[in-house]
Coordinates of N, CA and C in Angstrom, one line a residue:
X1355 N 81.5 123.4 72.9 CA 81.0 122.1 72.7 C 79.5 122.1 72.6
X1356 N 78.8 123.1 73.2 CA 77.5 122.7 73.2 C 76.7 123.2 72.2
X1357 N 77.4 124.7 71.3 CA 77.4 124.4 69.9 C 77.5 123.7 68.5
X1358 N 78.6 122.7 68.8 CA 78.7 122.1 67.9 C 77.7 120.9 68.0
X1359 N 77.2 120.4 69.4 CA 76.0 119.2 69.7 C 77.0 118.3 70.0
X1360 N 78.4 118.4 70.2 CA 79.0 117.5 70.9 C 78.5 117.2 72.4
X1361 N 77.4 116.3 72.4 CA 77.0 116.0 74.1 C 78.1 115.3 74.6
X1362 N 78.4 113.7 74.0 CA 79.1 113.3 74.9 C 80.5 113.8 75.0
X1363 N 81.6 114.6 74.5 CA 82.2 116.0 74.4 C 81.9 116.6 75.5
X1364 N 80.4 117.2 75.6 CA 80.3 118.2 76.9 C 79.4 117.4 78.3
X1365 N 79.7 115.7 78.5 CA 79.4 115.9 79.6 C 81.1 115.3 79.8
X1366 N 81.4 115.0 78.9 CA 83.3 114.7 79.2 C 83.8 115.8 80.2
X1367 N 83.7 117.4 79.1 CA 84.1 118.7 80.0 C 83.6 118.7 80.9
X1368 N 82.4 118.5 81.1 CA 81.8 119.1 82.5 C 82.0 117.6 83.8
X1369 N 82.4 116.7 83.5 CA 83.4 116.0 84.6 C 84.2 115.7 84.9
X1370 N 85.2 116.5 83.6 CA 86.3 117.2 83.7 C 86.8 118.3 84.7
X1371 N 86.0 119.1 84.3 CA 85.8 120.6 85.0 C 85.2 120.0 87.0
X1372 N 84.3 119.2 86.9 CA 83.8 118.2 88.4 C 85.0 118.1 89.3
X1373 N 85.9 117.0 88.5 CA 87.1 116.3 89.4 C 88.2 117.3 89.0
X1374 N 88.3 118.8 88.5 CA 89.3 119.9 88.3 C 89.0 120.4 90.4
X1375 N 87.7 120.7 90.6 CA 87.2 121.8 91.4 C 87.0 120.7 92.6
X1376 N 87.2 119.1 92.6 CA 87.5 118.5 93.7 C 88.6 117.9 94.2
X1377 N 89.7 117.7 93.0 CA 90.7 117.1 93.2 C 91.7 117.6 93.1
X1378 N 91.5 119.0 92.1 CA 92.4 119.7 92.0 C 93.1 120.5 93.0
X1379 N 94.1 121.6 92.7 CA 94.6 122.1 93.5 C 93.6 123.0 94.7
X1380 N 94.3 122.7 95.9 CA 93.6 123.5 97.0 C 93.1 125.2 96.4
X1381 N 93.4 125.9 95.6 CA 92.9 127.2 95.1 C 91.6 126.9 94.4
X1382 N 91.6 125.9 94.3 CA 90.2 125.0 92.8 C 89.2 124.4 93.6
X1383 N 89.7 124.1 95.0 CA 88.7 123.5 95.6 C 86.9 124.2 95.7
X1384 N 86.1 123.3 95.4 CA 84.8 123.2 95.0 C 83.6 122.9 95.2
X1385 N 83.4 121.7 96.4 CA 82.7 121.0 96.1 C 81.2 121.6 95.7
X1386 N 80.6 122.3 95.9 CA 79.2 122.9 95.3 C 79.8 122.9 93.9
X1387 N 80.7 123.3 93.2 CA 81.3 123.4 91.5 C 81.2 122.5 91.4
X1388 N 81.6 121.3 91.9 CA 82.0 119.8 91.5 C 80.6 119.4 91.7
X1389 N 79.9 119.7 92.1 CA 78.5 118.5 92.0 C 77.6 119.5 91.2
X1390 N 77.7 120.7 91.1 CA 77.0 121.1 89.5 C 77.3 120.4 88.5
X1391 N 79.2 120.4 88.2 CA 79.8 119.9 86.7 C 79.2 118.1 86.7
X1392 N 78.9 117.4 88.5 CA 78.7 116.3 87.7 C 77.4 115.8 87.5
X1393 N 76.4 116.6 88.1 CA 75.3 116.4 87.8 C 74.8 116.7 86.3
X1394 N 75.8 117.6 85.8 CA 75.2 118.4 84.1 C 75.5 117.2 83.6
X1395 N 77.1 116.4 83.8 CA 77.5 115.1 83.1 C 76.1 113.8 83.1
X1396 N 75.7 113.8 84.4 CA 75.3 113.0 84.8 C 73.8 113.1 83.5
X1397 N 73.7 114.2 83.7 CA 71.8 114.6 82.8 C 72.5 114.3 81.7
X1398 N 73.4 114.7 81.3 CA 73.6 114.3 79.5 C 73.9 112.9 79.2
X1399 N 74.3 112.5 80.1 CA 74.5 110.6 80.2 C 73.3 110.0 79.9
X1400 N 72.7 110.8 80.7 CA 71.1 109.8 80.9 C 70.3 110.2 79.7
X1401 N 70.4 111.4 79.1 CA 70.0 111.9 78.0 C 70.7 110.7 76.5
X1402 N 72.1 110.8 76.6 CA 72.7 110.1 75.7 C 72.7 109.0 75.4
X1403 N 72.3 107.9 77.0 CA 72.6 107.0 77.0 C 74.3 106.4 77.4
X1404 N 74.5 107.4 77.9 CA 76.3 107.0 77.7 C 76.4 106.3 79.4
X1405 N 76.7 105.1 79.1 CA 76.4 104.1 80.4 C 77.9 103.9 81.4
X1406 N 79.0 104.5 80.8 CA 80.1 105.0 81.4 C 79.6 106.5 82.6
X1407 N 79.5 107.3 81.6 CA 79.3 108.2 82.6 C 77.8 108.2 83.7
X1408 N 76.7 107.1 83.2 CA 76.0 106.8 83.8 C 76.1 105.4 85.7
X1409 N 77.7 105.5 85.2 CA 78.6 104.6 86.3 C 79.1 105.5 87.3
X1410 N 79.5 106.2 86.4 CA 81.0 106.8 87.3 C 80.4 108.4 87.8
X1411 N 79.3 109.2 87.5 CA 79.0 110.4 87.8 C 78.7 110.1 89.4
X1412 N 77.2 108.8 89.7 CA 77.3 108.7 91.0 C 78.2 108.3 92.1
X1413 N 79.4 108.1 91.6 CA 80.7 108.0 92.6 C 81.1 108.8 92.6
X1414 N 81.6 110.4 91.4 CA 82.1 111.1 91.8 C 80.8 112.3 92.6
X1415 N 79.6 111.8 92.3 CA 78.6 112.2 93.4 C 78.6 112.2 95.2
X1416 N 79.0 111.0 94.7 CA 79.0 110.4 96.1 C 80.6 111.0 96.9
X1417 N 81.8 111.0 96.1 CA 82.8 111.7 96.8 C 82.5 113.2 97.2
X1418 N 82.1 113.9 96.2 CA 81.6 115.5 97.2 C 80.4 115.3 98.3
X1419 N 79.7 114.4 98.2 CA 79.0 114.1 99.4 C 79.3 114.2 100.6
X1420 N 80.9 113.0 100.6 CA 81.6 112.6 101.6 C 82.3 114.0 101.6
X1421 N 83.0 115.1 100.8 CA 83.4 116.5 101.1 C 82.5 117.3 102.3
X1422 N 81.2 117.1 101.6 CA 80.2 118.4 102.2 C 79.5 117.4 104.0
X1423 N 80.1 116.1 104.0 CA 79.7 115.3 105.3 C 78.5 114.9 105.1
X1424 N 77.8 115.0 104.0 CA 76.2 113.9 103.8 C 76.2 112.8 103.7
X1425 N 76.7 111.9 104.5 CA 77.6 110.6 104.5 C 76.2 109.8 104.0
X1426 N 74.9 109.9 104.6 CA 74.0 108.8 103.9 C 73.4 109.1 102.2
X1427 N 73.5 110.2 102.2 CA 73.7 110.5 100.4 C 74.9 110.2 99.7
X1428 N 76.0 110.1 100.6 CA 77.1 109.7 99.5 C 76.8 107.9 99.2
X1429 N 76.6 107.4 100.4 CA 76.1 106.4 100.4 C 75.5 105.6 99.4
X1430 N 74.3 106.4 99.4 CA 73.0 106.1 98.3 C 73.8 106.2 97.2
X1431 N 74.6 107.4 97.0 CA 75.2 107.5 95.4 C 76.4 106.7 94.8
X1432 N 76.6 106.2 95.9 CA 77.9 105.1 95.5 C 77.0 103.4 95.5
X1433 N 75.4 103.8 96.2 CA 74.8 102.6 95.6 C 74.6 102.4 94.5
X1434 N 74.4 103.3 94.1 CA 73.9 103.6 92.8 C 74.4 103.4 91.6
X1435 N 75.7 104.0 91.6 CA 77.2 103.4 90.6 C 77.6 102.0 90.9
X1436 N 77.4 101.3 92.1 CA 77.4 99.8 92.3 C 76.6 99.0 91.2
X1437 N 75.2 99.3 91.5 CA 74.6 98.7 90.8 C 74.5 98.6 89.2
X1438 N 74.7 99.8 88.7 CA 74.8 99.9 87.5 C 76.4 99.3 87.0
X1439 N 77.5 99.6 87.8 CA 78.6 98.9 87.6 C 78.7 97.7 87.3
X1440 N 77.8 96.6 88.4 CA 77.6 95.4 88.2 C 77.0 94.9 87.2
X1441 N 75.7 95.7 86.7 CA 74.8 95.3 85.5 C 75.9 95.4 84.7
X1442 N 76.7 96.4 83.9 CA 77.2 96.1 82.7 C 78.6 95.3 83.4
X1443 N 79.3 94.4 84.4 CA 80.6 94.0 84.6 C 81.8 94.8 84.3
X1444 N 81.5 96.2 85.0 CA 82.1 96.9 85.0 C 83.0 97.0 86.5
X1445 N 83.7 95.9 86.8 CA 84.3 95.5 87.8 C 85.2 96.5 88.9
X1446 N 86.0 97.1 88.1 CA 87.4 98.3 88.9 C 85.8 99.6 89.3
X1447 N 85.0 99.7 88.4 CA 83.8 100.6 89.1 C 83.3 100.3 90.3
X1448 N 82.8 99.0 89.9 CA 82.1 98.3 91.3 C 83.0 98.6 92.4
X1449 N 84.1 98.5 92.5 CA 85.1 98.1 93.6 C 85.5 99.6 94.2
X1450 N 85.2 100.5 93.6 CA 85.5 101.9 94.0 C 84.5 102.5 94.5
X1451 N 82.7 101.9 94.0 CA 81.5 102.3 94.5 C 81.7 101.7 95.7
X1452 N 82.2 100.7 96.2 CA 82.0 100.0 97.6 C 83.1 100.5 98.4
X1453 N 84.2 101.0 98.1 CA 85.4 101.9 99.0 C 84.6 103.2 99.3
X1454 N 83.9 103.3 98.0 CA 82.7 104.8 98.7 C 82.0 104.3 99.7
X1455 N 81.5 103.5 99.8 CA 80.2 103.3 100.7 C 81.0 102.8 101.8
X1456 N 81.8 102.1 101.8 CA 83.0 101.7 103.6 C 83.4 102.9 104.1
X1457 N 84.0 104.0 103.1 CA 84.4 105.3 103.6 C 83.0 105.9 103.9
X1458 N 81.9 106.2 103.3 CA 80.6 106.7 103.7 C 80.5 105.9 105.4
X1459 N 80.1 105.0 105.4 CA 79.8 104.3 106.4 C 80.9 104.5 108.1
X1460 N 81.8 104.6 107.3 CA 83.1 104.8 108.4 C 82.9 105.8 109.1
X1461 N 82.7 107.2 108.2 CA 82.6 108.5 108.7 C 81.0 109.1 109.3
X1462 N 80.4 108.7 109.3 CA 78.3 108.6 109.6 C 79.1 108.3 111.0
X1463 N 79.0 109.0 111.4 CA 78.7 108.4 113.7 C 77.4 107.9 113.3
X1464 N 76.8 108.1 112.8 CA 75.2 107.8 113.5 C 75.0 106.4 112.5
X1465 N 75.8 106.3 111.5 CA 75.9 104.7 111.3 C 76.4 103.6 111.9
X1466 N 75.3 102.5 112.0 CA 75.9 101.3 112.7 C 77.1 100.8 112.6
X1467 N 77.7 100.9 111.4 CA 78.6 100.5 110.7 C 78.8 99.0 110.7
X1468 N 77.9 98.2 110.3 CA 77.5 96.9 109.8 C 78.3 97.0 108.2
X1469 N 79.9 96.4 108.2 CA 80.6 96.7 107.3 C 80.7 95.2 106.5
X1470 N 80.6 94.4 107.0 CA 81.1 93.0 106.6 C 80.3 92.7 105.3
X1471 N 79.2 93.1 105.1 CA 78.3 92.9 103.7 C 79.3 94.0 102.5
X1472 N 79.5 94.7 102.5 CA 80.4 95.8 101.7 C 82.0 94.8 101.4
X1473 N 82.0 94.5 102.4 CA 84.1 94.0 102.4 C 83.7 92.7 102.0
X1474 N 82.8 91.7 101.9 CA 82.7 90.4 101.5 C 82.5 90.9 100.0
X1475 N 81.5 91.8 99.4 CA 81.4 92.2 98.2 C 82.5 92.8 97.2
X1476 N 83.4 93.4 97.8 CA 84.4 93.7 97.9 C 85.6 93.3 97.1
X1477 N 86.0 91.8 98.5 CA 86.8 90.4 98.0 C 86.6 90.1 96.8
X1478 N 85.2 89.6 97.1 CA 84.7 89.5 95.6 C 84.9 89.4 94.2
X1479 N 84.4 90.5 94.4 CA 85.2 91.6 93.2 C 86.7 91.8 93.0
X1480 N 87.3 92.1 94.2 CA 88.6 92.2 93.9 C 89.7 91.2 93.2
X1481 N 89.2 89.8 93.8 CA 89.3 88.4 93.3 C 88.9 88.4 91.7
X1482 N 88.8 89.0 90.9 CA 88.0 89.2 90.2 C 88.7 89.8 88.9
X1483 N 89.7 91.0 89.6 CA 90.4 92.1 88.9 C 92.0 91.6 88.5
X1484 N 91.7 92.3 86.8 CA 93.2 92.1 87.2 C 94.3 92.8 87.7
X1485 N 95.7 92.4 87.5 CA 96.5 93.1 88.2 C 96.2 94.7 88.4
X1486 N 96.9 95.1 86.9 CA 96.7 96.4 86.8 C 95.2 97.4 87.0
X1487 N 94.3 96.5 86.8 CA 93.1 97.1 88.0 C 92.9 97.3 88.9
X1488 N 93.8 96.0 90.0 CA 93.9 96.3 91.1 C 94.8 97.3 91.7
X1489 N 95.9 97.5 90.7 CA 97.1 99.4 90.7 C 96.2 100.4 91.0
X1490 N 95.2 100.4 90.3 CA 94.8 101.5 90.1 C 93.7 101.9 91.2
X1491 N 93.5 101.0 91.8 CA 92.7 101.0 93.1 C 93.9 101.3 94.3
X1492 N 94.7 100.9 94.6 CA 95.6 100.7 95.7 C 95.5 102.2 96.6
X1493 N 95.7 103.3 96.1 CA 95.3 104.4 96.8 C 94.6 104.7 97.7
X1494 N 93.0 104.2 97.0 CA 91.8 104.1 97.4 C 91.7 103.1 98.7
X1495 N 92.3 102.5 98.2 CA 92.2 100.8 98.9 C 93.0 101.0 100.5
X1496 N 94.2 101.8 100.5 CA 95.1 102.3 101.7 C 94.0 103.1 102.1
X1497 N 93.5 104.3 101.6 CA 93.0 105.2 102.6 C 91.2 104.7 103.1
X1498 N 91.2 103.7 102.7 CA 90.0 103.1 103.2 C 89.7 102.2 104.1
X1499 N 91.2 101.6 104.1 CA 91.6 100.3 105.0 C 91.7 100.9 106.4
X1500 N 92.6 101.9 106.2 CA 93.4 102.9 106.9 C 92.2 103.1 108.4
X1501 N 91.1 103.3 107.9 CA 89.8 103.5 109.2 C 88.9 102.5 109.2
X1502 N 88.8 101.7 108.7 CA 88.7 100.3 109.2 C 88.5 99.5 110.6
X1503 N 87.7 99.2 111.3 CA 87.9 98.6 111.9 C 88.8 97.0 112.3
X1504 N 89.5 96.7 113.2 CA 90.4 95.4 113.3 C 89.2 94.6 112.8
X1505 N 89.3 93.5 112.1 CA 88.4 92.2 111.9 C 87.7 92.6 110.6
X1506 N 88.3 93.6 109.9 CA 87.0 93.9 108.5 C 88.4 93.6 107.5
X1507 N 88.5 92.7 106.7 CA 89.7 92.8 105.8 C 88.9 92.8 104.5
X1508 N 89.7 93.5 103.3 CA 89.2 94.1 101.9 C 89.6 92.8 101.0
X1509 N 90.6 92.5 101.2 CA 91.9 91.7 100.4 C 92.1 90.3 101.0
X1510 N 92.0 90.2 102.2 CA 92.4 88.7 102.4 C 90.9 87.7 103.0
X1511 N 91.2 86.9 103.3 CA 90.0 85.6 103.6 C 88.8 86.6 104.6
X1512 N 87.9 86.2 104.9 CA 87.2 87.0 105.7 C 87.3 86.3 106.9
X1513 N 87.3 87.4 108.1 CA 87.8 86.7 110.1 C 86.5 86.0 109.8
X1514 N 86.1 84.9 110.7 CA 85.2 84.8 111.3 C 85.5 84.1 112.2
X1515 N 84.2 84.4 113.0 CA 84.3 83.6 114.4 C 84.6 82.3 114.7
X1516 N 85.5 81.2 115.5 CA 85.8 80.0 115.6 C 84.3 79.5 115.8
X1517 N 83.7 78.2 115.3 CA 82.6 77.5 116.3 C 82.8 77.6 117.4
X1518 N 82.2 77.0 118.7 CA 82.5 76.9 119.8 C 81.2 75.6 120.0

């Protein structure tokens, strides 16, 4: 591909080859492979302009983050893909950058874990999606709930405290 000048072709392969060496089978496992393939994606995005892969590289950034335990870089990198998610209304993105950042946040001991700004953004969003967007989250959505503290809900009304 990088012959023929197919860029956006070769940052396709190369986060291809990313989520092969993190998702793939345990013999494939990667994460140093996986954040080469998505950073090369990531520079040809920004080179191309291709505002897809300029969404989605810093989430799959931010997942080998959360691999290698750099919970406040994964953080940052799932901020990252938030924001640009939001700028174009790229909604099912948004909602996967912020299961990164509650999973980032969850796993940080040394974070406060001040979660309710993330899960209200969240709702949000989720409120937002349709069905079959919301399918395609569900995975994500269990293994993130899953460590959660009692009182942080993704999906339904948000707790709050009675007056008194």
């Amino acid at each position: 591909k990088k012959r023929l000048g197919d860029r956006l072709g070769l940052a396709f392969s190369y986060g291809a080859l990313g989520r092969s060496y993190l998702y793939g089978p345990m013999e494939c496992f990667n994460p140093e492979k996986a954040r080469d393939a998505f950073e090369r994606d990531l520079e040809i995005s920004e080179d191309i302009g291709d505002i897809i892969g300029l969404i989605k590289m810093p989430s799959f950034l931010g997942q080998v983050a959360i691999k290698t335990k750099e919970y406040k870089k994964a953080h940052d990198r799932f901020s990252e893909s938030l924001k640009l998610a939001l700028l174009h209304r790229k909604h099912l993105d948004a909602a996967f950058a912020i299961l990164g950042q509650l999973e980032a946040k969850m796993l940080d001991k040394d974070d406060e874990q001040d979660l309710q700004t993330e899960a209200k953004q969240f709702r949000e969003i989720w409120d937002q999606l349709p069905d079959d967007e919301r399918g395609a989250l569900l995975s994500a959505l269990e293994k993130v709930s899953n460590i959660l503290p009692s009182g942080v809900s993704l999906t339904g009304p948000a707790q709050q405290d009675e007056p008194g």
